[in-house]
XYZ file of C-alpha atoms in Angstrom:
665
model
C -58.586 -20.372 23.101
C -59.021 -23.739 24.806
C -56.464 -25.818 26.772
C -56.609 -29.483 27.688
C -55.894 -30.514 31.276
C -52.359 -31.650 30.449
C -51.654 -28.343 28.760
C -52.890 -26.387 31.752
C -50.711 -28.489 34.033
C -47.655 -27.921 31.863
C -48.362 -24.203 31.816
C -48.614 -24.197 35.597
C -45.245 -25.972 35.920
C -43.638 -23.617 33.448
C -45.066 -20.504 35.057
C -43.862 -21.620 38.452
C -40.319 -22.032 37.108
C -40.157 -25.781 37.842
C -39.666 -28.456 35.157
C -40.381 -32.137 35.254
C -36.612 -32.756 35.182
C -35.947 -30.911 38.382
C -34.579 -27.705 36.807
C -36.152 -24.293 36.559
C -37.823 -22.820 33.523
C -39.750 -19.616 32.862
C -42.099 -19.511 29.896
C -42.058 -15.737 29.962
C -38.253 -15.600 29.988
C -38.160 -18.077 27.104
C -40.643 -16.016 25.073
C -38.720 -12.836 25.869
C -35.401 -14.439 24.843
C -36.872 -15.670 21.584
C -38.178 -12.193 20.794
C -34.801 -10.642 21.636
C -33.029 -13.107 19.312
C -35.402 -12.237 16.478
C -34.869 -8.520 17.074
C -31.088 -9.018 17.114
C -31.182 -10.855 13.790
C -33.369 -8.130 12.358
C -30.947 -5.411 13.547
C -27.882 -7.149 12.113
C -26.766 -5.580 8.813
C -27.224 -7.510 5.582
C -23.682 -8.405 4.532
C -24.631 -10.990 1.920
C -23.279 -8.814 -0.910
C -19.886 -8.236 0.704
C -17.128 -8.806 -1.893
C -14.607 -11.595 -1.471
C -11.046 -11.111 -0.234
C -8.693 -9.380 -2.660
C -6.545 -12.508 -2.871
C -9.375 -14.104 -4.868
C -8.845 -11.632 -7.736
C -6.123 -12.605 -10.247
C -3.440 -9.961 -10.690
C -3.757 -8.792 -14.330
C -0.699 -9.768 -16.362
C 0.191 -9.104 -20.008
C -0.563 -12.367 -21.847
C 2.485 -12.013 -24.127
C 4.963 -10.942 -21.443
C 7.347 -13.775 -22.349
C 7.888 -12.150 -25.743
C 9.709 -9.306 -24.012
C 10.860 -10.313 -20.527
C 13.695 -12.788 -20.072
C 13.760 -12.887 -16.262
C 10.784 -11.608 -14.238
C 12.713 -11.210 -10.975
C 15.371 -9.198 -12.806
C 12.638 -7.021 -14.328
C 11.150 -6.347 -10.874
C 14.582 -5.359 -9.556
C 15.077 -3.014 -12.518
C 11.604 -1.553 -12.051
C 12.036 -0.870 -8.346
C 15.405 0.771 -9.003
C 13.978 3.073 -11.671
C 10.871 3.925 -9.625
C 12.844 5.075 -6.572
C 15.875 6.624 -8.324
C 16.063 10.401 -7.755
C 18.543 10.785 -10.616
C 15.678 10.375 -13.101
C 14.405 13.929 -12.632
C 16.004 16.677 -14.709
C 16.874 18.299 -11.368
C 18.676 15.164 -10.190
C 16.400 14.708 -7.169
C 12.899 13.830 -8.416
C 11.873 10.173 -8.640
C 8.512 8.569 -9.368
C 8.501 7.810 -5.657
C 8.791 11.523 -4.816
C 5.019 11.706 -5.358
C 4.248 8.120 -4.267
C 6.232 7.675 -1.053
C 3.403 7.675 1.498
C 1.235 4.523 1.200
C 1.752 4.927 -2.542
C 0.495 8.530 -2.464
C 1.824 11.926 -1.299
C 1.376 13.615 2.084
C 3.534 16.721 1.749
C 2.085 19.870 3.283
C 4.102 22.810 1.925
C 3.907 24.293 -1.585
C 1.253 21.727 -2.476
C -1.669 23.846 -3.725
C -1.902 24.979 -7.335
C -4.463 26.221 -9.839
C -4.963 22.839 -11.496
C -6.028 22.496 -15.113
C -6.852 25.647 -17.097
C -10.444 26.476 -16.229
C -13.426 28.285 -17.657
C -15.302 30.816 -15.567
C -14.266 32.514 -12.313
C -11.162 31.280 -10.529
C -10.954 32.165 -6.854
C -7.696 31.523 -5.004
C -6.878 31.419 -1.305
C -3.409 29.880 -1.258
C -0.044 31.467 -1.924
C 3.003 29.715 -3.336
C 4.990 27.801 -0.711
C 2.161 28.012 1.831
C 1.788 25.299 4.485
C -1.713 23.818 4.555
C -3.603 23.717 7.866
C -6.619 21.776 9.060
C -8.728 24.945 8.858
C -8.059 25.144 5.102
C -10.259 22.085 4.533
C -12.630 21.261 3.017
C -11.980 23.435 -0.034
C -15.757 23.750 -0.527
C -17.042 24.588 2.932
C -20.689 24.950 3.928
C -22.038 26.588 7.071
C -23.480 23.208 8.098
C -21.512 20.343 6.473
C -24.344 17.882 7.110
C -26.840 19.728 4.914
C -26.868 20.551 1.215
C -26.246 24.077 0.001
C -29.231 26.410 0.318
C -30.091 29.993 1.172
C -30.112 29.024 4.837
C -26.922 26.951 4.490
C -24.588 29.098 2.409
C -21.087 28.402 1.149
C -18.521 29.729 3.611
C -15.487 29.135 1.386
C -14.897 27.779 -2.116
C -11.810 27.456 -4.284
C -11.083 25.723 -7.563
C -7.476 25.164 -6.478
C -5.958 21.683 -6.231
C -4.129 20.049 -3.317
C -1.501 18.025 -5.129
C 2.166 17.087 -5.514
C 5.026 19.403 -6.424
C 7.244 18.701 -9.391
C 10.202 20.567 -10.890
C 11.064 24.202 -11.557
C 10.172 25.466 -15.044
C 13.095 25.131 -17.475
C 13.668 24.310 -21.130
C 15.748 21.189 -21.775
C 19.113 21.633 -23.501
C 20.994 18.333 -23.145
C 22.099 15.539 -20.855
C 25.726 15.254 -19.890
C 26.636 11.607 -19.373
C 27.572 11.001 -15.751
C 25.853 14.198 -14.583
C 22.657 13.852 -12.562
C 21.339 17.328 -13.493
C 20.224 17.996 -17.071
C 21.405 21.155 -18.780
C 18.501 23.574 -19.113
C 17.556 27.204 -19.485
C 15.382 28.887 -16.885
C 11.992 30.033 -18.198
C 10.126 32.760 -16.267
C 7.092 31.154 -14.641
C 4.100 33.492 -14.359
C 2.252 31.135 -11.985
C 4.749 29.274 -9.810
C 7.037 31.995 -8.486
C 7.821 33.970 -5.354
C 8.726 37.578 -6.134
C 9.676 36.540 -9.656
C 11.826 33.551 -8.595
C 10.676 30.209 -9.994
C 9.509 27.643 -7.446
C 8.501 24.024 -7.874
C 5.350 23.625 -9.956
C 2.190 21.867 -8.787
C 0.510 19.090 -10.720
C -3.074 19.541 -11.970
C -4.725 16.788 -9.901
C -4.269 15.045 -6.566
C -1.856 12.087 -6.643
C -3.527 8.634 -6.453
C -1.829 5.662 -4.799
C 0.274 3.179 -6.752
C -0.727 0.362 -4.384
C -3.275 -1.953 -6.057
C -3.081 0.182 -9.223
C -2.403 -3.023 -11.159
C -6.097 -3.926 -10.951
C -7.308 -0.994 -13.096
C -8.199 -1.229 -16.783
C -6.899 2.317 -17.372
C -4.977 4.724 -15.148
C -4.728 8.403 -14.261
C -7.877 10.114 -13.028
C -8.981 10.662 -16.633
C -8.073 7.181 -17.895
C -5.541 8.420 -20.443
C -3.037 5.709 -19.443
C -4.245 3.143 -21.931
C -4.991 -0.514 -21.298
C -2.490 -1.327 -24.082
C 1.156 -0.326 -23.657
C 2.643 0.810 -26.963
C 6.214 0.994 -25.657
C 6.475 4.741 -26.193
C 3.818 6.849 -24.432
C 0.637 6.558 -22.315
C -1.799 6.505 -25.232
C -1.673 2.864 -26.335
C -3.787 2.081 -29.384
C -4.724 5.768 -29.770
C -1.260 6.501 -31.217
C -1.008 4.730 -34.608
C 2.644 5.684 -35.086
C 4.192 4.389 -31.849
C 7.041 1.959 -32.567
C 9.857 0.269 -30.646
C 13.099 -1.096 -32.073
C 13.707 -4.817 -32.418
C 16.930 -6.353 -33.696
C 15.795 -8.956 -36.232
C 16.138 -10.012 -39.825
C 13.959 -8.077 -42.213
C 10.726 -9.766 -43.175
C 9.121 -9.629 -46.614
C 5.664 -10.902 -47.523
C 4.487 -11.967 -50.972
C 1.804 -14.140 -52.555
C 3.281 -17.345 -53.996
C 2.271 -20.804 -55.168
C 3.259 -23.322 -52.506
C 3.333 -27.096 -52.929
C 1.311 -28.882 -50.252
C 0.272 -32.473 -49.598
C -3.052 -33.997 -48.613
C -2.148 -37.458 -47.376
C 0.267 -38.482 -50.159
C -1.409 -36.428 -52.912
C 0.441 -33.221 -53.891
C -1.415 -29.980 -54.671
C -0.597 -26.290 -55.154
C -1.872 -23.531 -52.855
C -1.659 -19.764 -53.439
C -0.551 -18.301 -50.097
C 0.909 -15.230 -48.424
C 4.493 -16.234 -47.605
C 6.729 -14.507 -45.037
C 10.486 -14.635 -45.606
C 13.444 -13.304 -43.635
C 16.654 -12.230 -45.260
C 20.041 -10.709 -44.482
C 21.715 -9.987 -41.156
C 19.679 -8.785 -38.160
C 19.098 -5.035 -38.092
C 16.927 -2.597 -36.192
C 13.302 -2.837 -37.259
C 10.548 -0.492 -36.118
C 7.825 -2.753 -34.735
C 4.400 -2.035 -33.304
C 3.570 -3.486 -29.900
C 0.260 -3.308 -28.047
C 0.761 -5.101 -24.741
C -2.579 -5.893 -23.088
C -3.119 -5.344 -19.349
C -0.411 -2.725 -19.691
C -2.020 0.289 -18.010
C 0.708 0.404 -15.351
C 3.359 0.668 -18.065
C 1.307 3.254 -19.965
C 1.030 5.335 -16.801
C 4.698 4.966 -15.923
C 5.978 6.569 -19.143
C 3.963 9.771 -18.632
C 5.559 11.666 -15.693
C 9.278 11.329 -16.657
C 8.772 13.663 -19.640
C 6.238 15.981 -17.977
C 7.621 19.525 -17.801
C 5.651 19.957 -14.572
C 6.356 16.680 -12.794
C 9.906 15.462 -13.490
C 11.507 16.978 -16.576
C 12.763 20.138 -18.194
C 10.479 20.946 -21.121
C 11.065 18.931 -24.334
C 13.328 16.232 -22.890
C 12.743 12.952 -24.752
C 12.953 9.375 -23.474
C 16.127 8.544 -25.424
C 17.734 11.537 -23.658
C 16.636 10.122 -20.307
C 18.006 6.754 -21.407
C 21.387 8.253 -22.280
C 21.529 9.848 -18.843
C 20.444 6.846 -16.772
C 22.593 4.342 -18.675
C 25.631 6.358 -17.580
C 24.684 6.441 -13.882
C 24.889 3.848 -11.119
C 21.402 2.839 -9.925
C 20.271 4.695 -6.783
C 23.788 6.098 -6.340
C 22.555 8.963 -4.131
C 20.397 6.848 -1.822
C 20.836 4.346 0.993
C 19.523 0.846 0.299
C 18.537 -1.265 3.295
C 20.574 -4.439 3.789
C 17.321 -6.413 4.022
C 15.452 -4.806 1.116
C 13.052 -7.447 -0.208
C 14.110 -6.860 -3.836
C 17.348 -4.865 -3.953
C 19.426 -6.431 -1.149
C 21.202 -8.921 -3.428
C 22.655 -6.082 -5.546
C 23.253 -3.568 -2.757
C 26.636 -1.847 -2.913
C 29.057 -2.614 -0.086
C 28.922 1.052 0.965
C 25.167 0.746 1.471
C 24.476 3.478 -1.085
C 22.938 2.399 -4.364
C 23.480 -0.849 -6.221
C 26.600 -2.661 -7.299
C 25.328 -2.805 -10.866
C 24.735 -0.679 -13.944
C 21.472 0.055 -15.709
C 22.697 -1.559 -18.966
C 23.440 -4.721 -16.976
C 20.010 -4.696 -15.321
C 18.304 -4.240 -18.706
C 20.294 -7.077 -20.272
C 19.323 -9.338 -17.370
C 15.622 -8.497 -17.615
C 14.805 -8.190 -21.328
C 15.163 -10.589 -24.225
C 18.238 -9.894 -26.308
C 16.527 -8.711 -29.497
C 15.123 -5.692 -27.651
C 18.568 -4.265 -26.730
C 21.498 -6.067 -28.410
C 22.024 -4.127 -31.649
C 25.156 -1.998 -32.065
C 23.427 0.048 -34.730
C 22.973 3.799 -34.177
C 19.605 5.291 -35.067
C 19.173 8.147 -37.527
C 18.661 10.425 -34.521
C 22.023 9.389 -33.058
C 20.854 7.104 -30.245
C 21.937 3.573 -29.369
C 19.422 0.710 -29.412
C 19.218 0.796 -25.621
C 18.767 4.574 -25.489
C 16.096 4.555 -28.189
C 14.087 1.822 -26.425
C 14.390 3.261 -22.919
C 10.674 4.103 -22.631
C 9.903 0.466 -23.446
C 12.165 -0.860 -20.664
C 10.991 1.832 -18.269
C 7.290 1.092 -18.678
C 7.437 -2.700 -18.545
C 9.966 -2.877 -15.695
C 8.025 -0.445 -13.507
C 4.833 -2.359 -14.321
C 6.516 -5.560 -13.125
C 7.499 -3.854 -9.857
C 4.179 -2.104 -9.225
C 2.298 -5.351 -9.913
C 3.839 -6.667 -6.678
C 2.289 -3.803 -4.663
C -0.911 -5.632 -3.745
C -2.371 -5.088 -0.270
C -4.542 -8.159 0.270
C -4.030 -8.707 4.015
C -6.323 -6.070 5.502
C -8.665 -6.970 8.400
C -11.490 -7.109 5.857
C -9.622 -9.792 3.874
C -8.948 -11.805 7.016
C -12.653 -11.599 7.889
C -13.677 -12.807 4.446
C -11.142 -15.622 4.712
C -12.782 -16.938 7.878
C -11.437 -14.928 10.812
C -14.748 -13.674 12.219
C -12.966 -11.614 14.882
C -11.054 -9.535 12.321
C -13.868 -6.976 11.888
C -15.277 -4.998 14.796
C -19.040 -4.759 15.224
C -18.804 -1.084 14.328
C -16.997 -1.921 11.074
C -19.617 -4.559 10.221
C -22.377 -2.014 10.675
C -20.422 0.356 8.474
C -20.073 -2.357 5.844
C -23.829 -2.853 5.983
C -24.367 0.842 5.311
C -21.783 0.732 2.536
C -23.544 -2.162 0.797
C -27.148 -1.114 1.352
C -28.392 2.319 2.421
C -25.286 4.153 1.218
C -25.156 2.464 -2.205
C -21.370 3.017 -2.078
C -20.768 -0.442 -3.553
C -22.411 0.688 -6.808
C -19.264 2.627 -7.689
C -16.601 1.241 -5.330
C -17.296 -2.327 -6.357
C -15.656 -5.725 -6.182
C -12.856 -6.888 -3.935
C -10.833 -3.908 -5.131
C -13.526 -1.501 -3.831
C -12.948 0.535 -6.989
C -14.355 1.190 -10.446
C -13.052 0.608 -13.987
C -11.108 -2.469 -12.869
C -10.000 -5.300 -15.114
C -12.114 -7.802 -13.175
C -15.293 -5.698 -13.370
C -14.984 -4.937 -17.095
C -13.425 -8.070 -18.558
C -12.799 -10.609 -15.824
C -14.320 -14.082 -15.560
C -17.597 -12.656 -14.232
C -17.690 -8.988 -15.302
C -20.235 -6.759 -13.592
C -19.927 -3.771 -15.930
C -19.301 -3.001 -19.582
C -16.582 -0.635 -20.789
C -19.428 1.456 -22.209
C -22.591 1.541 -20.101
C -26.086 2.792 -20.900
C -27.809 3.721 -17.681
C -30.157 6.156 -16.010
C -28.250 9.210 -14.802
C -29.607 12.105 -12.749
C -31.153 13.555 -15.912
C -32.277 10.560 -17.961
C -30.447 7.680 -19.618
C -27.063 8.184 -21.228
C -23.965 6.361 -22.421
C -20.861 6.675 -20.238
C -17.551 4.947 -19.504
C -18.007 2.176 -16.923
C -16.273 3.049 -13.646
C -15.921 6.779 -14.426
C -18.377 9.100 -12.686
C -19.143 12.778 -12.269
C -20.018 13.056 -8.577
C -20.255 16.827 -8.317
C -17.140 17.567 -6.259
C -16.356 20.499 -8.565
C -18.187 22.110 -11.507
C -17.860 20.046 -14.684
C -16.260 22.824 -16.730
C -13.304 23.112 -14.330
C -11.935 19.714 -15.373
C -13.537 17.473 -18.002
C -11.775 14.324 -16.743
C -12.358 11.365 -19.063
C -14.457 13.717 -21.196
C -11.279 15.518 -22.236
C -9.461 15.197 -25.549
C -5.836 14.750 -26.565
C -4.937 17.383 -29.184
C -3.486 14.746 -31.513
C -5.195 11.465 -30.624
C -8.739 12.610 -29.875
C -11.168 11.716 -27.055
C -10.001 9.835 -23.955
C -13.453 8.351 -23.326
C -14.273 4.911 -24.747
C -17.815 6.175 -25.309
C -16.768 9.222 -27.299
C -14.235 7.196 -29.289
C -16.979 4.835 -30.423
C -19.307 7.749 -31.100
C -16.653 9.324 -33.344
C -15.912 6.074 -35.184
C -12.649 5.274 -33.359
C -13.537 1.996 -31.681
C -10.846 1.061 -29.140
C -8.661 -1.930 -30.002
C -10.121 -5.229 -28.765
C -13.154 -3.593 -27.176
C -15.062 -6.825 -26.618
C -18.459 -5.178 -26.585
C -21.048 -4.934 -29.317
C -22.186 -1.361 -28.798
C -23.266 1.476 -31.038
C -23.252 5.115 -29.949
C -24.740 7.338 -32.619
C -23.837 10.977 -33.094
C -27.258 11.879 -31.642
C -26.921 9.645 -28.564
C -26.703 11.298 -25.168
C -23.236 10.867 -23.651
C -22.458 11.720 -20.000
C -18.682 11.620 -19.543
C -17.708 15.249 -18.962
C -16.328 15.874 -15.488
C -16.191 12.123 -14.817
C -13.205 10.540 -13.079
C -12.043 6.994 -12.444
C -13.419 5.605 -9.181
C -10.366 5.110 -6.924
C -9.804 2.167 -4.632
C -10.839 2.494 -0.986
C -8.098 0.125 0.127
C -5.700 1.893 2.514
C -7.896 4.993 2.156
C -7.147 5.817 5.795
C -3.549 6.611 4.756
C -3.944 8.195 1.313
C -5.608 11.526 2.071
C -6.402 14.211 1.170
C -9.334 12.984 -0.885
C -11.047 13.464 -4.260
C -9.384 14.392 -7.557
C -8.819 17.914 -6.229
C -7.497 16.809 -2.820
C -10.042 19.127 -1.246
C -11.138 16.973 1.705
C -8.826 16.291 4.644
C -10.734 13.635 6.596
C -12.870 10.600 5.910
C -15.630 12.304 7.883
C -15.647 15.157 5.363
C -15.932 12.579 2.573
C -18.898 10.810 4.180
C -20.607 14.122 4.927
C -20.243 15.079 1.256
C -22.013 11.926 0.061
C -24.622 12.086 2.816
C -25.721 15.683 2.175
C -25.667 15.493 -1.666
C -23.191 16.459 -4.396
C -21.890 19.983 -3.851
C -22.503 20.967 -7.480
C -25.674 18.970 -8.064
C -27.607 21.424 -10.233
C -24.537 22.715 -12.072
C -23.428 19.200 -13.121
C -26.873 17.654 -13.626
C -26.307 16.741 -17.305
C -23.407 14.419 -16.447
C -24.119 13.619 -12.804
C -23.993 10.114 -11.350
C -27.390 8.808 -10.142
C -26.170 7.862 -6.648
C -25.034 11.249 -5.330
C -28.391 12.696 -4.292
C -27.676 12.175 -0.597
C -27.987 9.393 1.989
C -30.891 10.179 4.302
C -30.058 7.306 6.673
C -26.561 8.707 7.317
C -26.947 12.475 7.030
C -26.254 14.192 10.353
C -25.877 10.872 12.207
C -22.389 10.817 13.744
C -22.779 7.225 14.890
C -23.424 5.961 11.365
C -20.747 8.218 9.905
C -18.248 6.681 12.332
C -19.443 3.200 11.391
C -18.711 3.875 7.723
C -15.299 5.252 8.649
C -14.569 2.172 10.786
C -15.366 -0.041 7.814
C -13.115 1.956 5.482
C -10.282 1.708 7.995
C -10.708 -2.077 7.974
C -9.378 -1.955 4.394
C -5.930 -0.866 5.621
C -3.230 -3.508 5.248
C -0.827 -3.260 8.199
C 2.081 -4.002 5.851
C 1.291 -0.717 4.110
C 1.013 1.120 7.426
C 4.559 0.079 8.369
C 6.224 -0.150 4.909
C 6.738 -3.895 5.214
C 7.572 -5.975 2.137
C 6.595 -5.628 -0.644
C 6.155 -1.966 0.351
C 9.703 -1.469 1.681
C 11.957 0.985 -0.126
C 15.303 2.791 -0.442
C 16.038 6.149 1.139
C 14.480 9.199 -0.518
C 15.267 12.904 -0.215
C 11.944 14.703 -0.675
C 11.526 18.434 -1.409
C 8.753 19.886 0.743
C 8.480 23.413 -0.568
C 11.242 25.980 -0.194
C 13.226 27.222 2.792
C 14.070 30.574 1.231
C 15.533 32.462 -1.730
C 19.294 32.759 -2.212
C 21.016 34.422 -5.184
C 17.803 34.285 -7.190
C 17.257 30.564 -6.565
C 14.516 28.949 -4.477
C 16.191 26.607 -1.975
C 14.492 23.270 -1.354
C 13.215 22.488 2.130
C 14.074 18.775 2.110
C 13.250 15.934 4.453
C 14.592 12.403 4.341
C 12.527 9.235 4.145
C 14.811 6.531 5.601
C 15.475 3.261 3.800
C 13.542 0.330 5.254
C 13.827 -3.410 4.704
C 11.318 -6.202 4.466
C 10.321 -5.907 8.142
C 9.280 -2.286 7.731
C 9.860 0.828 9.767
C 8.019 3.752 11.309
C 4.249 4.052 11.039
C 2.784 5.763 7.979
C 0.462 8.366 9.486
C -2.908 9.387 8.125
C -2.967 12.791 6.438
C -5.612 14.042 8.865
C -3.174 13.324 11.723
C -0.308 15.069 9.931
C -2.463 18.153 9.315
C -4.533 18.684 12.450
């Protein structure tokens, strides 16, 4: 290397720390600083693929809502009342909210473990009825070293196929409703599973309860997707049920082919056309509805008739309608004077609403859906017969307001660069890159099988995907994955079948010649094609995940650390589930056994918590709720409920919603 005289002089000045402008300068310090800057940039995580804020995603809405709803605010008020009303349950104290009171999920700790869905193969149990869960009970599949996959040197310490879930009602057969009575008449049925010394106790549901918050963004709901995208006004199964009908008060229509005189300019001509005519006085007509973006409504009409969750066995929706139409909304519960939705109709006593359910329905729904005085052949009024229709749409309208789009992550994406800690940013980098978590928990929803990902403006997935799995390429339902939490045969998830309507999976429906209604995808799945949907479940949202434990469809993990360790070491049932297993659950080498990186991922996930959810601030405020938490004892052959009270809160919120891992520690 050669230097000119001027260059040598400049180097001498620089090395001596003196500049021509009278200041000091060190070439070596400058070179060192430049190197440090380059190293810093290199060490910064790549966040270029970070999804936008949730506020950028349109809230899915039924396109034909105006055909049914007269007043949207009135429908939201009706929906919130129904969702939180304990009188809905056959026992007079079980509401939808009884399982969705804690950040939209359930955090009860007593009498919350059950056998789940009927299983094949061995079934090992550790929990007794009415037992209180402890931190040491988790995870349900426990390895000697949780950072390493199962092996001869790292054996399984404990394993159970049981489910940590919500508790419903005691097993009874429905007899009748008595108008004005909050408890349905029913006959006790001996329960071989849910009993203490032969006395029936509250039953446990077959899967862990997901959150209702942000549920509006999903294409289908329930873990297995059985809550259809299309609401048929009757049950969860949408277009799968060809016979679902609701009652509309309208003149009867007849259609016939006739010659009709038409004009082209001023020249007359005759056209043979199908003509629709109405005749006579309005009367009840059975009409078919398929309301798109209606998964919330489809989900909502499931639990009220479930003989495990809310109802005596064989109660029907018109029976529930007859009961609720005779009761004052929320009559047993305090309503906060500053409730963001209900305050305007709050009773002067502070308990319940100064209104009736018939009044709320008339305010919310267009007249033709409730105004007939005709009695059906089964003996129900128009309003009783259509109660499932009102129930589903009104609760959908309410739950569609439960959007948590003000988390620190959203503020960061909207320009507040101080909203995310450095630890959370590093965790986000792992989430997007080395961890591959974004492959399943995608988009601003950090979830799978969402409306935006499957049929939004820029969809990233198809309803039916063809992709490499752990064991070769296969067709599967987009957003539903078998991740090896439990053996496939224990619970088929979206691979299951309804006994009357057939497969739940889009893929299997197409394979069996039952293409879903308006499936905007040109896809063919032959009878010989490989399909990988068994044991697959809908990918839940990670928003507010800090508050919605325990985790997985079986509720078998107490902490977020246990969740990250599971993904880092590899699927627990990798070999057993290989035929249906997701390709991204073979472990994360960069994270496995590294507590610092595990904590970074956890810090990122906690940045998805909206503080309004943490403190039940509007729109997450609510009436009072009396919640059964197992049983306090047996008296005269009856299991007594061990209740606690969730206080009513208004728009400014109340006490902190605690993480499950802090409740059980």
